[in-house]
Amino acid sequence: MHWERLDKNYPFDGTTCVVGHFIQGQRKPVMGVWKFCYHGSNPYWETKNGKKIACGKYDNWCDVESIINNVCERIEYDIRSEMDSIY
């Protein structure tokens, strides 16, 4: 699992991501699981209820699929380790 910053790397259009969206004047980011949309020159995050949030260059994101894969790998490792200790 690896966090990316939007000014360095964009996700693919339609990718669902965990996002830390920074709003000017706020110390903490707004967090959400949003879909990245890139149509033309104005990329935005789309929430599950269809709200569009303009991307900020300091937004941090991580592809949900990457998170799921990491969790699966960890579970497989834990199961193998447990099985090895039994046999």
mmCIF file of N, CA and C in Angstrom, residues 24-86:
data_model
loop_
_atom_site.group_PDB
_atom_site.id
_atom_site.type_symbol
_atom_site.label_atom_id
_atom_site.label_comp_id
_atom_site.label_asym_id
_atom_site.label_seq_id
_atom_site.Cartn_x
_atom_site.Cartn_y
_atom_site.Cartn_z
ATOM 1 N N GLN A 24 -8.142 24.674 1.890
ATOM 2 C CA GLN A 24 -7.373 25.815 2.376
ATOM 3 C C GLN A 24 -7.967 26.359 3.674
ATOM 4 N N GLY A 25 -7.114 26.589 4.646
ATOM 5 C CA GLY A 25 -7.543 27.131 5.924
ATOM 6 C C GLY A 25 -7.865 26.079 6.972
ATOM 7 N N GLN A 26 -7.929 24.808 6.570
ATOM 8 C CA GLN A 26 -8.187 23.731 7.528
ATOM 9 C C GLN A 26 -6.896 22.970 7.781
ATOM 10 N N ARG A 27 -6.679 22.581 9.017
ATOM 11 C CA ARG A 27 -5.448 21.885 9.376
ATOM 12 C C ARG A 27 -5.473 20.411 8.993
ATOM 13 N N LYS A 28 -6.645 19.811 9.089
ATOM 14 C CA LYS A 28 -6.766 18.384 8.797
ATOM 15 C C LYS A 28 -7.500 18.180 7.478
ATOM 16 N N PRO A 29 -7.111 17.138 6.740
ATOM 17 C CA PRO A 29 -7.808 16.879 5.474
ATOM 18 C C PRO A 29 -9.180 16.266 5.697
ATOM 19 N N VAL A 30 -10.036 16.425 4.719
ATOM 20 C CA VAL A 30 -11.308 15.722 4.670
ATOM 21 C C VAL A 30 -10.987 14.358 4.060
ATOM 22 N N MET A 31 -11.460 13.290 4.678
ATOM 23 C CA MET A 31 -11.155 11.937 4.204
ATOM 24 C C MET A 31 -12.412 11.328 3.588
ATOM 25 N N GLY A 32 -12.184 10.486 2.582
ATOM 26 C CA GLY A 32 -13.305 9.803 1.962
ATOM 27 C C GLY A 32 -12.838 8.722 1.010
ATOM 28 N N VAL A 33 -13.777 7.901 0.590
ATOM 29 C CA VAL A 33 -13.536 6.912 -0.460
ATOM 30 C C VAL A 33 -14.282 7.424 -1.675
ATOM 31 N N TRP A 34 -13.516 7.918 -2.641
ATOM 32 C CA TRP A 34 -14.092 8.598 -3.784
ATOM 33 C C TRP A 34 -13.519 8.052 -5.086
ATOM 34 N N LYS A 35 -14.244 8.280 -6.171
ATOM 35 C CA LYS A 35 -13.793 7.864 -7.495
ATOM 36 C C LYS A 35 -13.102 9.043 -8.181
ATOM 37 N N PHE A 36 -11.947 8.778 -8.785
ATOM 38 C CA PHE A 36 -11.224 9.810 -9.516
ATOM 39 C C PHE A 36 -11.798 9.930 -10.925
ATOM 40 N N CYS A 37 -12.090 11.151 -11.347
ATOM 41 C CA CYS A 37 -12.642 11.401 -12.685
ATOM 42 C C CYS A 37 -11.782 12.451 -13.374
ATOM 43 N N TYR A 38 -11.361 12.120 -14.578
ATOM 44 C CA TYR A 38 -10.525 13.040 -15.335
ATOM 45 C C TYR A 38 -11.085 13.170 -16.740
ATOM 46 N N HIS A 39 -11.828 14.237 -16.949
ATOM 47 C CA HIS A 39 -12.440 14.523 -18.247
ATOM 48 C C HIS A 39 -12.018 15.936 -18.633
ATOM 49 N N GLY A 40 -11.015 16.045 -19.473
ATOM 50 C CA GLY A 40 -10.526 17.364 -19.852
ATOM 51 C C GLY A 40 -9.480 17.854 -18.879
ATOM 52 N N SER A 41 -9.492 19.135 -18.602
ATOM 53 C CA SER A 41 -8.429 19.722 -17.775
ATOM 54 C C SER A 41 -8.806 19.909 -16.312
ATOM 55 N N ASN A 42 -10.000 19.473 -15.897
ATOM 56 C CA ASN A 42 -10.447 19.686 -14.527
ATOM 57 C C ASN A 42 -10.750 18.361 -13.822
ATOM 58 N N PRO A 43 -9.726 17.713 -13.267
ATOM 59 C CA PRO A 43 -9.999 16.459 -12.564
ATOM 60 C C PRO A 43 -10.787 16.718 -11.280
ATOM 61 N N TYR A 44 -11.589 15.729 -10.896
ATOM 62 C CA TYR A 44 -12.373 15.863 -9.669
ATOM 63 C C TYR A 44 -12.565 14.500 -9.027
ATOM 64 N N TRP A 45 -12.928 14.529 -7.760
ATOM 65 C CA TRP A 45 -13.308 13.329 -7.016
ATOM 66 C C TRP A 45 -14.823 13.267 -7.016
ATOM 67 N N GLU A 46 -15.370 12.079 -7.186
ATOM 68 C CA GLU A 46 -16.826 11.916 -7.142
ATOM 69 C C GLU A 46 -17.179 11.026 -5.962
ATOM 70 N N THR A 47 -18.057 11.519 -5.096
ATOM 71 C CA THR A 47 -18.476 10.749 -3.931
ATOM 72 C C THR A 47 -19.514 9.710 -4.346
ATOM 73 N N LYS A 48 -19.847 8.802 -3.429
ATOM 74 C CA LYS A 48 -20.814 7.749 -3.763
ATOM 75 C C LYS A 48 -22.213 8.303 -4.051
ATOM 76 N N ASN A 49 -22.512 9.507 -3.541
ATOM 77 C CA ASN A 49 -23.823 10.099 -3.837
ATOM 78 C C ASN A 49 -23.764 11.090 -4.996
ATOM 79 N N GLY A 50 -22.648 11.075 -5.758
ATOM 80 C CA GLY A 50 -22.548 11.868 -6.969
ATOM 81 C C GLY A 50 -22.012 13.277 -6.820
ATOM 82 N N LYS A 51 -21.666 13.685 -5.604
ATOM 83 C CA LYS A 51 -21.111 15.026 -5.401
ATOM 84 C C LYS A 51 -19.717 15.086 -6.035
ATOM 85 N N LYS A 52 -19.429 16.186 -6.717
ATOM 86 C CA LYS A 52 -18.130 16.373 -7.364
ATOM 87 C C LYS A 52 -17.286 17.332 -6.532
ATOM 88 N N ILE A 53 -16.061 16.918 -6.248
ATOM 89 C CA ILE A 53 -15.137 17.718 -5.448
ATOM 90 C C ILE A 53 -13.903 17.986 -6.299
ATOM 91 N N ALA A 54 -13.609 19.244 -6.553
ATOM 92 C CA ALA A 54 -12.437 19.594 -7.358
ATOM 93 C C ALA A 54 -11.172 19.083 -6.671
ATOM 94 N N CYS A 55 -10.297 18.476 -7.446
ATOM 95 C CA CYS A 55 -9.040 17.962 -6.903
ATOM 96 C C CYS A 55 -8.135 19.110 -6.488
ATOM 97 N N GLY A 56 -7.391 18.881 -5.437
ATOM 98 C CA GLY A 56 -6.354 19.806 -5.004
ATOM 99 C C GLY A 56 -4.996 19.160 -5.223
ATOM 100 N N LYS A 57 -3.997 19.961 -5.558
ATOM 101 C CA LYS A 57 -2.707 19.363 -5.890
ATOM 102 C C LYS A 57 -2.049 18.664 -4.712
ATOM 103 N N TYR A 58 -2.433 18.982 -3.491
ATOM 104 C CA TYR A 58 -1.844 18.319 -2.326
ATOM 105 C C TYR A 58 -2.686 17.161 -1.803
ATOM 106 N N ASP A 59 -3.751 16.813 -2.533
ATOM 107 C CA ASP A 59 -4.569 15.673 -2.127
ATOM 108 C C ASP A 59 -3.715 14.405 -2.120
ATOM 109 N N ASN A 60 -3.894 13.596 -1.099
ATOM 110 C CA ASN A 60 -3.231 12.298 -1.011
ATOM 111 C C ASN A 60 -4.251 11.221 -1.328
ATOM 112 N N TRP A 61 -3.798 10.172 -2.028
ATOM 113 C CA TRP A 61 -4.721 9.113 -2.417
ATOM 114 C C TRP A 61 -4.021 7.763 -2.420
ATOM 115 N N CYS A 62 -4.826 6.741 -2.251
ATOM 116 C CA CYS A 62 -4.358 5.368 -2.346
ATOM 117 C C CYS A 62 -5.471 4.558 -3.005
ATOM 118 N N ASP A 63 -5.102 3.812 -4.015
ATOM 119 C CA ASP A 63 -6.054 2.987 -4.754
ATOM 120 C C ASP A 63 -6.649 1.929 -3.816
ATOM 121 N N VAL A 64 -7.969 1.849 -3.744
ATOM 122 C CA VAL A 64 -8.646 0.888 -2.880
ATOM 123 C C VAL A 64 -8.220 -0.545 -3.232
ATOM 124 N N GLU A 65 -8.051 -0.821 -4.511
ATOM 125 C CA GLU A 65 -7.628 -2.161 -4.944
ATOM 126 C C GLU A 65 -6.275 -2.529 -4.334
ATOM 127 N N SER A 66 -5.379 -1.572 -4.246
ATOM 128 C CA SER A 66 -4.070 -1.795 -3.629
ATOM 129 C C SER A 66 -4.217 -2.137 -2.146
ATOM 130 N N ILE A 67 -5.106 -1.442 -1.472
ATOM 131 C CA ILE A 67 -5.348 -1.710 -0.053
ATOM 132 C C ILE A 67 -5.900 -3.119 0.134
ATOM 133 N N ILE A 68 -6.872 -3.493 -0.695
ATOM 134 C CA ILE A 68 -7.469 -4.830 -0.609
ATOM 135 C C ILE A 68 -6.416 -5.901 -0.859
ATOM 136 N N ASN A 69 -5.572 -5.706 -1.870
ATOM 137 C CA ASN A 69 -4.520 -6.679 -2.165
ATOM 138 C C ASN A 69 -3.550 -6.832 -1.003
ATOM 139 N N ASN A 70 -3.194 -5.731 -0.357
ATOM 140 C CA ASN A 70 -2.291 -5.803 0.787
ATOM 141 C C ASN A 70 -2.916 -6.543 1.964
ATOM 142 N N VAL A 71 -4.187 -6.300 2.199
ATOM 143 C CA VAL A 71 -4.889 -7.002 3.269
ATOM 144 C C VAL A 71 -4.933 -8.504 2.968
ATOM 145 N N CYS A 72 -5.237 -8.866 1.727
ATOM 146 C CA CYS A 72 -5.281 -10.283 1.333
ATOM 147 C C CYS A 72 -3.927 -10.948 1.532
ATOM 148 N N GLU A 73 -2.857 -10.271 1.118
ATOM 149 C CA GLU A 73 -1.511 -10.822 1.293
ATOM 150 C C GLU A 73 -1.188 -11.031 2.768
ATOM 151 N N ARG A 74 -1.583 -10.089 3.599
ATOM 152 C CA ARG A 74 -1.317 -10.198 5.037
ATOM 153 C C ARG A 74 -2.089 -11.369 5.643
ATOM 154 N N ILE A 75 -3.342 -11.544 5.254
ATOM 155 C CA ILE A 75 -4.149 -12.649 5.761
ATOM 156 C C ILE A 75 -3.544 -13.979 5.323
ATOM 157 N N GLU A 76 -3.147 -14.079 4.057
ATOM 158 C CA GLU A 76 -2.514 -15.309 3.570
ATOM 159 C C GLU A 76 -1.240 -15.619 4.352
ATOM 160 N N TYR A 77 -0.435 -14.594 4.609
ATOM 161 C CA TYR A 77 0.799 -14.774 5.379
ATOM 162 C C TYR A 77 0.486 -15.273 6.789
ATOM 163 N N ASP A 78 -0.488 -14.648 7.434
ATOM 164 C CA ASP A 78 -0.867 -15.049 8.788
ATOM 165 C C ASP A 78 -1.378 -16.491 8.826
ATOM 166 N N ILE A 79 -2.171 -16.881 7.835
ATOM 167 C CA ILE A 79 -2.690 -18.255 7.782
ATOM 168 C C ILE A 79 -1.545 -19.237 7.576
ATOM 169 N N ARG A 80 -0.635 -18.926 6.650
ATOM 170 C CA ARG A 80 0.522 -19.806 6.423
ATOM 171 C C ARG A 80 1.360 -19.945 7.688
ATOM 172 N N SER A 81 1.607 -18.840 8.359
ATOM 173 C CA SER A 81 2.404 -18.867 9.588
ATOM 174 C C SER A 81 1.734 -19.724 10.661
ATOM 175 N N GLU A 82 0.424 -19.572 10.777
ATOM 176 C CA GLU A 82 -0.339 -20.365 11.762
ATOM 177 C C GLU A 82 -0.292 -21.842 11.410
ATOM 178 N N MET A 83 -0.469 -22.159 10.131
ATOM 179 C CA MET A 83 -0.435 -23.559 9.692
ATOM 180 C C MET A 83 0.965 -24.159 9.907
ATOM 181 N N ASP A 84 2.008 -23.399 9.627
ATOM 182 C CA ASP A 84 3.379 -23.872 9.831
ATOM 183 C C ASP A 84 3.648 -24.190 11.300
ATOM 184 N N SER A 85 3.061 -23.397 12.183
ATOM 185 C CA SER A 85 3.287 -23.642 13.621
ATOM 186 C C SER A 85 2.527 -24.881 14.117
ATOM 187 N N ILE A 86 1.470 -25.249 13.413
ATOM 188 C CA ILE A 86 0.700 -26.429 13.802
ATOM 189 C C ILE A 86 1.412 -27.698 13.365
#
